[in-house]
Structures are given as C-alpha cells and as structure tokens.
mmCIF file of C-alpha atoms in Angstrom:
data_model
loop_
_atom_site.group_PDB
_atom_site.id
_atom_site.type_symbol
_atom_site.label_atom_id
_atom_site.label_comp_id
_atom_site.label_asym_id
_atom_site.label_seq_id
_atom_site.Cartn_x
_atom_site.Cartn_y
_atom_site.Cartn_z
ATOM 1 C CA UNK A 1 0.000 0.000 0.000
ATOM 2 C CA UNK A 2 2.442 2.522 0.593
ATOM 3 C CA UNK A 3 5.012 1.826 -2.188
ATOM 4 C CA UNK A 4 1.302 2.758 -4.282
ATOM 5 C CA UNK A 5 1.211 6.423 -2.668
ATOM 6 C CA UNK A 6 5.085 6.863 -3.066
ATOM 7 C CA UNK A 7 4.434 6.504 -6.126
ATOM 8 C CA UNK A 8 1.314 8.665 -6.504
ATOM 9 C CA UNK A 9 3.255 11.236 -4.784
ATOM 10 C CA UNK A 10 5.814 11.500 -7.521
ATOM 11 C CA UNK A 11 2.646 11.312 -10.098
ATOM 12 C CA UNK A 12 1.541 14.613 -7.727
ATOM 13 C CA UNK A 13 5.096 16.228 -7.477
ATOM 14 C CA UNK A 14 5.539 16.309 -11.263
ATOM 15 C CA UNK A 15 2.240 17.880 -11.949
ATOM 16 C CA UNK A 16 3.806 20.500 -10.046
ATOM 17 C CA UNK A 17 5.923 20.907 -12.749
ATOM 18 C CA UNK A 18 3.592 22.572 -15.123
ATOM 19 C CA UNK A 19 2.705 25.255 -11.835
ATOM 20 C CA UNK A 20 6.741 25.742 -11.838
ATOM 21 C CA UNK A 21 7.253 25.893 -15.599
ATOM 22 C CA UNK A 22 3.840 28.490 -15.781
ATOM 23 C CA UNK A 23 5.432 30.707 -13.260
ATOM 24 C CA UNK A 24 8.552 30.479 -15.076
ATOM 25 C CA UNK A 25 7.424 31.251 -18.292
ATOM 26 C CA UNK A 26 5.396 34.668 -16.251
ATOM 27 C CA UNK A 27 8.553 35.144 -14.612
ATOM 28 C CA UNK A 28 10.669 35.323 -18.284
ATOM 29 C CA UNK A 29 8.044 37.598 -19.725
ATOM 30 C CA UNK A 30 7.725 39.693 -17.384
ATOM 31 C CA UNK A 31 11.877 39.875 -17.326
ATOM 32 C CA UNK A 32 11.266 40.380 -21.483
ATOM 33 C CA UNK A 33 13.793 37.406 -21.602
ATOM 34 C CA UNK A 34 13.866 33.839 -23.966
ATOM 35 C CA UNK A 35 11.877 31.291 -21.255
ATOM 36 C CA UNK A 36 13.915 28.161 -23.423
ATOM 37 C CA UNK A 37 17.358 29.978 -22.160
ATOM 38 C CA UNK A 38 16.228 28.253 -18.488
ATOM 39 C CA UNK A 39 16.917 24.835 -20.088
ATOM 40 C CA UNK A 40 20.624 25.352 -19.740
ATOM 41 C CA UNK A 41 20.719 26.653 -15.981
ATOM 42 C CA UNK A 42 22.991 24.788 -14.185
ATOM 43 C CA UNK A 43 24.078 24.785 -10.610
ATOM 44 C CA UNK A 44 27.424 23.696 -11.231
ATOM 45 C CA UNK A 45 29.921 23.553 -14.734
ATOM 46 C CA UNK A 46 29.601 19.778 -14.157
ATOM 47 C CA UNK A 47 25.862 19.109 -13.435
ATOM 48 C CA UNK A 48 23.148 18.254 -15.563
ATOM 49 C CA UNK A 49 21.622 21.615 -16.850
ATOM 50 C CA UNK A 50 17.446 22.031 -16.394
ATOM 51 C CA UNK A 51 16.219 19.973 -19.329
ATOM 52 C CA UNK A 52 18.220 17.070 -18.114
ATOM 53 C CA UNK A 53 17.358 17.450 -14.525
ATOM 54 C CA UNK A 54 13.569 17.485 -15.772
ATOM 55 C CA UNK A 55 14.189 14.461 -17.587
ATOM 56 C CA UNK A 56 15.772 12.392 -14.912
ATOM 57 C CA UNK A 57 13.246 13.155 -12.579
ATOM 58 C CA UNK A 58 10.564 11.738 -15.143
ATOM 59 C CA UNK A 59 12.726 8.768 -15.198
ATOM 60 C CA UNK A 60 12.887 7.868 -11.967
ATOM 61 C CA UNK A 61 9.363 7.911 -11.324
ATOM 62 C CA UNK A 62 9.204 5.948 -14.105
ATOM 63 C CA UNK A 63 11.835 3.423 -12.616
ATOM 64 C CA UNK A 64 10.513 3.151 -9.503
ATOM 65 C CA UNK A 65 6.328 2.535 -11.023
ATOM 66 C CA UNK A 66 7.550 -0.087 -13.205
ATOM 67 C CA UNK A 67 10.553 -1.692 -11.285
ATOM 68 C CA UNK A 68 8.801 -2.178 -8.018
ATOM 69 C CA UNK A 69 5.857 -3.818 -9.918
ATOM 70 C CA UNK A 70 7.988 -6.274 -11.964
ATOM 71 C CA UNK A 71 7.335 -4.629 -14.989
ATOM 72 C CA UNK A 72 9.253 -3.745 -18.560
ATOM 73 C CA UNK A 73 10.511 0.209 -18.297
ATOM 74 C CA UNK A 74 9.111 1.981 -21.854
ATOM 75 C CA UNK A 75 12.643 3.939 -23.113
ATOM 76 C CA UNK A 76 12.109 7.320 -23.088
ATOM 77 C CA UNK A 77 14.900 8.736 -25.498
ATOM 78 C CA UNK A 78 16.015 12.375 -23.889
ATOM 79 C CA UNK A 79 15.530 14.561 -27.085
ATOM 80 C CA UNK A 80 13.591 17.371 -25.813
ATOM 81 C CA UNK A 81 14.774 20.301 -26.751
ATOM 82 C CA UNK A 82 12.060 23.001 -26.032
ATOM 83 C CA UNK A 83 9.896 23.559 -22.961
ATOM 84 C CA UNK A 84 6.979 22.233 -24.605
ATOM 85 C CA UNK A 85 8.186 18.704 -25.655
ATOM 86 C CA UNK A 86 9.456 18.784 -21.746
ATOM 87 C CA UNK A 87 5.537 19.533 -20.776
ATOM 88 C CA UNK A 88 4.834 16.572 -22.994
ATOM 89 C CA UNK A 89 7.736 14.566 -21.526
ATOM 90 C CA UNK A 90 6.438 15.118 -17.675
ATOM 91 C CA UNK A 91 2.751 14.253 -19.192
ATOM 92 C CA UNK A 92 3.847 11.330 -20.939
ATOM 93 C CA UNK A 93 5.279 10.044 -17.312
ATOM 94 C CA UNK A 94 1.937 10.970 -15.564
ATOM 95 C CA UNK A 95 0.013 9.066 -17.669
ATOM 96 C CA UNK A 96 2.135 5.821 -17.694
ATOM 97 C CA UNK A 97 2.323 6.616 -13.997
ATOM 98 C CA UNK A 98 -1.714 6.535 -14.054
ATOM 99 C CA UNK A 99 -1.745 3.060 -15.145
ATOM 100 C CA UNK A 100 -0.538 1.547 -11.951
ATOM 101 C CA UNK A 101 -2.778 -0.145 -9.431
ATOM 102 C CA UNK A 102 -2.070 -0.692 -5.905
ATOM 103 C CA UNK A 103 -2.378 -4.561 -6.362
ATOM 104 C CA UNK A 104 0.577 -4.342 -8.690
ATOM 105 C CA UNK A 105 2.934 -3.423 -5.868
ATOM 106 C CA UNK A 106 2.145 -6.441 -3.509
ATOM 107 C CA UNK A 107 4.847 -8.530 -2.270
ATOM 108 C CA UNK A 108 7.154 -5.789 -3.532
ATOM 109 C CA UNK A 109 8.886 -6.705 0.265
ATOM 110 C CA UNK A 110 10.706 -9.820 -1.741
ATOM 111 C CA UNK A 111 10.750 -8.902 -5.390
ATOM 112 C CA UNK A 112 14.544 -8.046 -6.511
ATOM 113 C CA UNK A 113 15.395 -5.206 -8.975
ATOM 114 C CA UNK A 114 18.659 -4.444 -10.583
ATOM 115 C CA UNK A 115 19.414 -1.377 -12.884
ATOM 116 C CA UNK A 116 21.963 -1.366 -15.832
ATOM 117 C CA UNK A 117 24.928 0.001 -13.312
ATOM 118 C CA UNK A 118 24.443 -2.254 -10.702
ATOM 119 C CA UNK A 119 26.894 -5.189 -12.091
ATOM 120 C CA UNK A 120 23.996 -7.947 -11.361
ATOM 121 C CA UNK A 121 23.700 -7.018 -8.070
ATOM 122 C CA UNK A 122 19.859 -6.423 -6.679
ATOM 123 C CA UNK A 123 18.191 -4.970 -3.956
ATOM 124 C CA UNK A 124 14.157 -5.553 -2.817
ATOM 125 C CA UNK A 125 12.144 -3.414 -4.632
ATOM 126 C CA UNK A 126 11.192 -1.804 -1.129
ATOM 127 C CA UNK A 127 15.158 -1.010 -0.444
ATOM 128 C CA UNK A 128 15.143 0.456 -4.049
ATOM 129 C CA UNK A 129 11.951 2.796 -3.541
ATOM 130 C CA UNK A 130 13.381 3.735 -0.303
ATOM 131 C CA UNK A 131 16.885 3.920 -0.512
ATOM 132 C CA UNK A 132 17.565 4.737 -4.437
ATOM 133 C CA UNK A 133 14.513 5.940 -6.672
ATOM 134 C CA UNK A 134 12.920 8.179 -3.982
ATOM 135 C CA UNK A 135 16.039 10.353 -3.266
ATOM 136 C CA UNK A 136 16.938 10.808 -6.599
ATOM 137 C CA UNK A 137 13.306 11.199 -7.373
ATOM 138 C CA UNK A 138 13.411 14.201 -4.989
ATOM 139 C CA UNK A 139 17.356 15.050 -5.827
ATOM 140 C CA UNK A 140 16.492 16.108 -9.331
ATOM 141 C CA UNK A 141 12.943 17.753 -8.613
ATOM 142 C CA UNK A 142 14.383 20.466 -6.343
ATOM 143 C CA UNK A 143 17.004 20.934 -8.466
ATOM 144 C CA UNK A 144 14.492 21.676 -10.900
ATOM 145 C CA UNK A 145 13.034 23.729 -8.293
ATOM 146 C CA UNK A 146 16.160 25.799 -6.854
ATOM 147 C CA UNK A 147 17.461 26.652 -10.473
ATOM 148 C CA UNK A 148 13.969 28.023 -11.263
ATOM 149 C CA UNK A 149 14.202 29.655 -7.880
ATOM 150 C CA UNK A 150 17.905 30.929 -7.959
ATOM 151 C CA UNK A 151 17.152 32.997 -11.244
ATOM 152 C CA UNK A 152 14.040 34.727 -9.402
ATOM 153 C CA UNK A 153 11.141 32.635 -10.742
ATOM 154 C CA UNK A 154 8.644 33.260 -7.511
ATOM 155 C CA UNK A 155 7.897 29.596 -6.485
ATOM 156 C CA UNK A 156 7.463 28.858 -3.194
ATOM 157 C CA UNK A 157 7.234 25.431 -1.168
ATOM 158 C CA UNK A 158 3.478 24.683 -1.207
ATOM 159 C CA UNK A 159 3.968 24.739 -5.336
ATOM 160 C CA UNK A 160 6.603 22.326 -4.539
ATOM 161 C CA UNK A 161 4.511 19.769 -2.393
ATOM 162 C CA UNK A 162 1.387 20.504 -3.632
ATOM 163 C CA UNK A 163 -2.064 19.657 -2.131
ATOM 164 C CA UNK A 164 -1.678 17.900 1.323
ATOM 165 C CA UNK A 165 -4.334 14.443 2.114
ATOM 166 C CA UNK A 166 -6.216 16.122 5.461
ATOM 167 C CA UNK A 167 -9.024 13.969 6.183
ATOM 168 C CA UNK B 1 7.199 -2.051 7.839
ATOM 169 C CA UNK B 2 8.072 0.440 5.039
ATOM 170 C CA UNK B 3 7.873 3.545 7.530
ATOM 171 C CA UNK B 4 10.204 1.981 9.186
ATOM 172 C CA UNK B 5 12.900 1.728 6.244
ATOM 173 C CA UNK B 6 12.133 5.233 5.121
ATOM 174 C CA UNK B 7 13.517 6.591 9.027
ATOM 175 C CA UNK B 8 16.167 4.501 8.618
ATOM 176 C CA UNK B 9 16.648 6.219 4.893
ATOM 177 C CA UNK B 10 16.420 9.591 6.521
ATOM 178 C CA UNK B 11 18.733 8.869 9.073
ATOM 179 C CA UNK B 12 21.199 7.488 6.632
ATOM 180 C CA UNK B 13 21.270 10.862 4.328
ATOM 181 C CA UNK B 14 22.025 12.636 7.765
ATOM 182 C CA UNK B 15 24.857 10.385 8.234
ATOM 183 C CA UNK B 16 26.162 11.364 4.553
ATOM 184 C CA UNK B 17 26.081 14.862 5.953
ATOM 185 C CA UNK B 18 29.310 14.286 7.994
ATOM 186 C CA UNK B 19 30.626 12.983 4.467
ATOM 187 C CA UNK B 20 29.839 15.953 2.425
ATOM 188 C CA UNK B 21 30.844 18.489 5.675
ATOM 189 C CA UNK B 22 34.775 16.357 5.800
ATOM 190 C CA UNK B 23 34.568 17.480 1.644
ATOM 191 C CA UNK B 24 33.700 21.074 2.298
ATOM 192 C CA UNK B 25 36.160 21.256 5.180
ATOM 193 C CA UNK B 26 38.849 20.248 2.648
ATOM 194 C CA UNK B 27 38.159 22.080 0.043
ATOM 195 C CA UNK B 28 37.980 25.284 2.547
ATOM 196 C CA UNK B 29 41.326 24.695 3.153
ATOM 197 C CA UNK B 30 42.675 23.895 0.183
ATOM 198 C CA UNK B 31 41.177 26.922 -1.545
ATOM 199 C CA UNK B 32 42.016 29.174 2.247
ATOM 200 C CA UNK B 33 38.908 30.419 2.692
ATOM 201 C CA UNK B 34 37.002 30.038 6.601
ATOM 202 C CA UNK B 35 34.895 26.744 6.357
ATOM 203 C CA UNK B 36 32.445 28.478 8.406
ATOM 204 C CA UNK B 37 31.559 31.138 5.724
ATOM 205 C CA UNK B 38 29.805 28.405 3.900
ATOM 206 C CA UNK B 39 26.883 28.261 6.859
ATOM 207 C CA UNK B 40 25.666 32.024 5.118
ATOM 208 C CA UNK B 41 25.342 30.470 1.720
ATOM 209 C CA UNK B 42 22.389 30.278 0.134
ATOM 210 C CA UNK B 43 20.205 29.550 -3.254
ATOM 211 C CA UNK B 44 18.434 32.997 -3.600
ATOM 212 C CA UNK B 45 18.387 35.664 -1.035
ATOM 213 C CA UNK B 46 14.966 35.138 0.601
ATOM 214 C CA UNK B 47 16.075 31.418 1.101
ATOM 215 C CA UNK B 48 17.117 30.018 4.500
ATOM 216 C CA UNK B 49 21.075 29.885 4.575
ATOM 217 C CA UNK B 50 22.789 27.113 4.507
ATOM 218 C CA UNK B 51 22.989 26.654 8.161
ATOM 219 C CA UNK B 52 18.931 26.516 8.927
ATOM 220 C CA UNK B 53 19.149 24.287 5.645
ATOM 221 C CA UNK B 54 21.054 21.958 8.146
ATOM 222 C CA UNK B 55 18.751 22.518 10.879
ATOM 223 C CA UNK B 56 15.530 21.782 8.794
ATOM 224 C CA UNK B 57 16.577 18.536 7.555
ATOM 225 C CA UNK B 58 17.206 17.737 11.020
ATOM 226 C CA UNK B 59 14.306 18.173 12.202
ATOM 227 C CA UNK B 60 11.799 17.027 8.750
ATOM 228 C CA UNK B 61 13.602 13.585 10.359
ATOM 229 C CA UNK B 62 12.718 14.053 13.911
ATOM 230 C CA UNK B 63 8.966 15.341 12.931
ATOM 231 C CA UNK B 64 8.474 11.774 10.774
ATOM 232 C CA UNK B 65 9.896 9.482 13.199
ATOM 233 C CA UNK B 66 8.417 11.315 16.215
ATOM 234 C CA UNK B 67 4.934 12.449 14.567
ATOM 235 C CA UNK B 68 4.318 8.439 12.453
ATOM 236 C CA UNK B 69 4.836 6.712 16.064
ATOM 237 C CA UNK B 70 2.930 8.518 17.781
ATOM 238 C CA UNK B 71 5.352 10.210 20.542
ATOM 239 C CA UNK B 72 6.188 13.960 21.828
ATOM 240 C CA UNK B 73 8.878 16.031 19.350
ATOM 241 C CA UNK B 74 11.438 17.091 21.185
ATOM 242 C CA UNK B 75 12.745 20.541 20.542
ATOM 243 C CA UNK B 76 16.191 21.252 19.264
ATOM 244 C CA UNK B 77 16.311 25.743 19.550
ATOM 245 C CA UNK B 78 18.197 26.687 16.380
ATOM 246 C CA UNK B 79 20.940 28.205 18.055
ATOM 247 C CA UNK B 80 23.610 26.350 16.624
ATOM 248 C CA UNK B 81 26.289 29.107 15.370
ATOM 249 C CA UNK B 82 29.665 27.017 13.863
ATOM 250 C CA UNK B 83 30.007 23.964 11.749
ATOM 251 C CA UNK B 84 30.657 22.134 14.586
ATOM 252 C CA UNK B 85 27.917 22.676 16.628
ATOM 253 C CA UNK B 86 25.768 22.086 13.163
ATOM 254 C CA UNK B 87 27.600 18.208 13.672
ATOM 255 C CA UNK B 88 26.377 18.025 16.896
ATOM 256 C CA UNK B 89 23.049 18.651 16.311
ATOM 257 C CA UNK B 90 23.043 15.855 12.936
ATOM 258 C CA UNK B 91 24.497 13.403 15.621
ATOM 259 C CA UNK B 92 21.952 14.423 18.686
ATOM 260 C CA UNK B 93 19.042 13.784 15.982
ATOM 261 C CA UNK B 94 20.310 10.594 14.398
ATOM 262 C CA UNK B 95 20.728 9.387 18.265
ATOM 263 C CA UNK B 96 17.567 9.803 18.739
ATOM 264 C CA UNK B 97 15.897 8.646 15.164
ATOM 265 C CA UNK B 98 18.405 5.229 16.422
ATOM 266 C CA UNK B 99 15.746 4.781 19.291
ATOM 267 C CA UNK B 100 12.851 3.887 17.011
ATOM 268 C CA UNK B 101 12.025 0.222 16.596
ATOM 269 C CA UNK B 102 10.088 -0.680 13.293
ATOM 270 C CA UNK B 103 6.655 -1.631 15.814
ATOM 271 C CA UNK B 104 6.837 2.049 16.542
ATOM 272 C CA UNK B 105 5.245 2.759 13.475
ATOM 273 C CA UNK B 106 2.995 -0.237 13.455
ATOM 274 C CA UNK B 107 -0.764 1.106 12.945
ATOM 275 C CA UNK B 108 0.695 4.717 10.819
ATOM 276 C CA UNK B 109 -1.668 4.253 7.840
ATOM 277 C CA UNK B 110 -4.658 4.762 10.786
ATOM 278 C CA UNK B 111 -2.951 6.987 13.094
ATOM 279 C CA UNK B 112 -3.710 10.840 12.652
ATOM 280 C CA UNK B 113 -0.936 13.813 13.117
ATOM 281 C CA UNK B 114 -1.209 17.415 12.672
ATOM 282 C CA UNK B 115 1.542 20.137 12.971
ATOM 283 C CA UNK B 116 1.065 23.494 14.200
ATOM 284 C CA UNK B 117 0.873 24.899 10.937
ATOM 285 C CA UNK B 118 -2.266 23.032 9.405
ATOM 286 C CA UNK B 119 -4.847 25.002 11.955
ATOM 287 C CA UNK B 120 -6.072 21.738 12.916
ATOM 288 C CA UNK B 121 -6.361 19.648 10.381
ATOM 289 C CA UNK B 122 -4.947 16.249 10.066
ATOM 290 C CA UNK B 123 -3.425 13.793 7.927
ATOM 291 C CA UNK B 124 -3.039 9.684 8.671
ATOM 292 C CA UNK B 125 1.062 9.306 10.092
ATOM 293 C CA UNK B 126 1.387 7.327 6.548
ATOM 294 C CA UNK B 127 0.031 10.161 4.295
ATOM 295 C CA UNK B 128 2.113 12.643 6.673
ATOM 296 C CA UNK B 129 5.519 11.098 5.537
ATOM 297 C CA UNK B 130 4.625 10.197 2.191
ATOM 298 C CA UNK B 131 3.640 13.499 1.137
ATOM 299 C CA UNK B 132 5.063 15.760 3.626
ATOM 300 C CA UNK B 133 8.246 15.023 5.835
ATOM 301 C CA UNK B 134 10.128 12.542 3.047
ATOM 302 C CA UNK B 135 9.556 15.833 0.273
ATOM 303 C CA UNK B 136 10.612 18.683 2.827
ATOM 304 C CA UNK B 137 13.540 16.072 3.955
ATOM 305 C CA UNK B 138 14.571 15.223 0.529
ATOM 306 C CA UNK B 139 14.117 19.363 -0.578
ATOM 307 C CA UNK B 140 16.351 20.438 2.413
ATOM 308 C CA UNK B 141 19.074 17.914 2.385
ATOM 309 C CA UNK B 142 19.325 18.527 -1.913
ATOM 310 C CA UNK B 143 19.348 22.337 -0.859
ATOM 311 C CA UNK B 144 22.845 21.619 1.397
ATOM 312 C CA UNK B 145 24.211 18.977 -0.946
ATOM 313 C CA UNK B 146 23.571 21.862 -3.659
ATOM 314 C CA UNK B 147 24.748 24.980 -2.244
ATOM 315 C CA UNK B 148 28.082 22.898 -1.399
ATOM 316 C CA UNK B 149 28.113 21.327 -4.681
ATOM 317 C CA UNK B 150 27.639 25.160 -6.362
ATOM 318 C CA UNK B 151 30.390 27.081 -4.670
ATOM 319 C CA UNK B 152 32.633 24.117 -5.690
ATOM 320 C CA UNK B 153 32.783 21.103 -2.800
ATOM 321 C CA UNK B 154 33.720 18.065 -4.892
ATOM 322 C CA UNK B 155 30.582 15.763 -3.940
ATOM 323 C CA UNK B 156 28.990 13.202 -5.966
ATOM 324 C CA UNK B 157 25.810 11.516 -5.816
ATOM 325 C CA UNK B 158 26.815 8.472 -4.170
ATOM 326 C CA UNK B 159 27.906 10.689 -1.131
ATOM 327 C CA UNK B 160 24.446 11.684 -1.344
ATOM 328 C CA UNK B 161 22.417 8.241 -1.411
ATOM 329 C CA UNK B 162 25.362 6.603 0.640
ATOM 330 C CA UNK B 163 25.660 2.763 0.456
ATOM 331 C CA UNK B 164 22.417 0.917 -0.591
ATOM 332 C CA UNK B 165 21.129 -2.690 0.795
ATOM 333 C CA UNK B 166 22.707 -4.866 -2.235
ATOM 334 C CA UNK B 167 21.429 -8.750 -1.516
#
C-alpha cells in the first residue's frame, strides 16, 4: 500500500511541474527574456543543466512505477529540446504513472530489482523505492526547483509539495 | 514495515552529511577560505542559509519518526552558530531517530498527526511522511548537498544516497 502512494506522490510532485514551468514562463516575460534559455541553468559547470534534470526526474518515477511492480521500463529517449516537448515529456510520465494499481505493488517486500549500473547485483524493490529511486526522485525535482528559484522565478514550497491528504 | 525503512533512509542521508561536511572542510582549506563562511550560503536571497538548511533537515527527520509513532517532538532551539555545533546537532538527531524500533510505526496508515501549521487539520502518520516530511527532507538535504556542490565542494551523488542494501 504505501510503495502505491510513493508513487502517486511522484505522479503529484511532477504535476507540479507545469505550476513551476507556468510561473517560469510569467517570470521570463515579465523579465522580457527567452523562457527556453532556463533549459541550460545549471548549478554547477559539471551538473546536468534544467532539461536534463527534468528528464531524470521523469525517469525515476518511471523506474521506480515499473521496477517495483515487476514490470518492462518503456525507453524514453532524452531529445527534448524546447519547454513544450518537456511539458509533454512530464505528461507522458503521468500518464504511464496513471496506469498503476495498488495490487501491482504487492509482495514488492521480496521482489529483486537491478538497474543497468548495478553489475547484477539487486536490492528488494522496497530497499530500491526507499533507498535509491525516492532520493533521486526528490534530488532532481528540487534541483528543478532551486534553479527556477535561484534565477528569481517566484515559487514557493506549497507549489513544490502541492495539495496535502487532510481527512 | 516500510515507515520503518524510510527513518532509517532519513537517518542514513544525515549520516552522509558528515561525508559531504569532511569534503567542504577540505576544500575550505585547500582553496584558504574560513569553512564556516559556507553556513551564510544560500540559493536565492529570501532562502534560509545554509545553516537553517542543516537545521531543517534535522528536524523534517525528527517530525516523521516522532509524529508516524505517535510520541512527543522534542525541541532542538536553532541556536547552533559554527560547523561544529551544526555536527552536533546531525548526531543528537540521528541518536535519537536510532531509538525507534520498526513496531513504533505499526498502525501509521490509521494513526492521525497534525503540525502546528495546518490550523487543525490532520493527515493519517502514513500520508504525513509520504507526502510531507520525506519531500521537505529530501528538498532540504538537496538544498545543502547543492549549495556545497555550487560554490565548488567536490561531492557526488553516491555521497548523497550513501551505500544501498545490495542482496
């Protein structure tokens, strides 16, 4: 059950995305500056710039929906090159993301997952949620988020969590 | 059971802290600048510096384990002033995330918390650190890892995930 709202939660965290990339786009406007020059941003030399960063976060929730179910991972090729095709990039994700049920996450406790870089070594799919696609999940979102927010885009942390379950 | 593993997660990260702190402290010296200017960094001037960066992660980890079992928070002032004293206050917190057992959390996806923020209004312990503490943990401990990683600390990102459970 929980591995399920993990993994809703990155379904919720990159629909933020498009309340980021609006405010962005306001943000370059209103600036009178190119809103596609944000795709290079970079927090270091040596980092992934923006459009990468978006990409890699789409991954991983991608990873982690179809890895801890025991499922085939659709190849997303990263050839985005405008902040539209990344919009259709983070929608794409959501709606694969959409097709998972709860169900296909049980006995995700003993199910073993590997990724390309891992040698043929495995972990549960619980340790992998936990310890590897969740961090980097949230590693490349805020980055997402603090390069939008270094440049002055005015984004603030409820647009990064979004809408909180109170019952 | 999963609760559980994501403290444990959580409490891990803190521990890469030290890592990524031993890296700045090095390259400090090697460039000859004061170590301790790097607690005033921060991402865009009407962001927390680097220092309450520290202190929030600290506590987004003491909230979840605290809040999802059930028990009293205790309170950790923010009065910490040097890099040291930052050190102490990642090892008081990761002493005391070390006292929670995994039957702590047993009964989260029922049990209701609330913060002194949400006017009332509550969320189940499960829902809380799915959609609230592991974000702002994951947001605040990327924000340290990044401000380091932007003035030029040579960290990767397997000092930020740490080692993972390989079986």
């Amino acid at each position: 059950m929980s591995l399920y709202l993990t993994i809703r939660e990155m379904h919720k965290v990159l629909g933020q995305f498009n309340v980021w990339f609006d405010k962005a786009t306001a943000h370059a406007t209103a600036k009178k500056y190119d809103p596609e020059t944000m795709l290079h941003w970079r927090i270091a030399p040596d980092m992934f710039p923006l459009s990468r960063q978006i990409q890699t976060t789409c991954d991983q929730a991608k990873f982690a929906a179809a890895r801890a179910a025991g499922k085939e991972v659709p190849s997303h090729p990263d050839t985005e090159k405008t902040l539209g095709e990344l919009r259709a990039r983070v929608a794409t994700v959501m709606t694969y993301v959409d097709t998972f049920k709860s169900a296909d996450f049980d006995g995700a406790g003993d199910r073993m997952v590997t990724t390309p870089r891992w040698e043929g070594k495995k972990m549960t799919a619980l340790d992998y949620v936990t310890e590897h696609a969740v961090p980097n999940f949230f590693f490349h979102a805020t980055t997402v988020y603090l390069l939008l927010r270094h440049n002055g885009v005015e984004i603030g942390k409820k647009d990064f969590l979004g809408t909180l379950t109170f019952r």
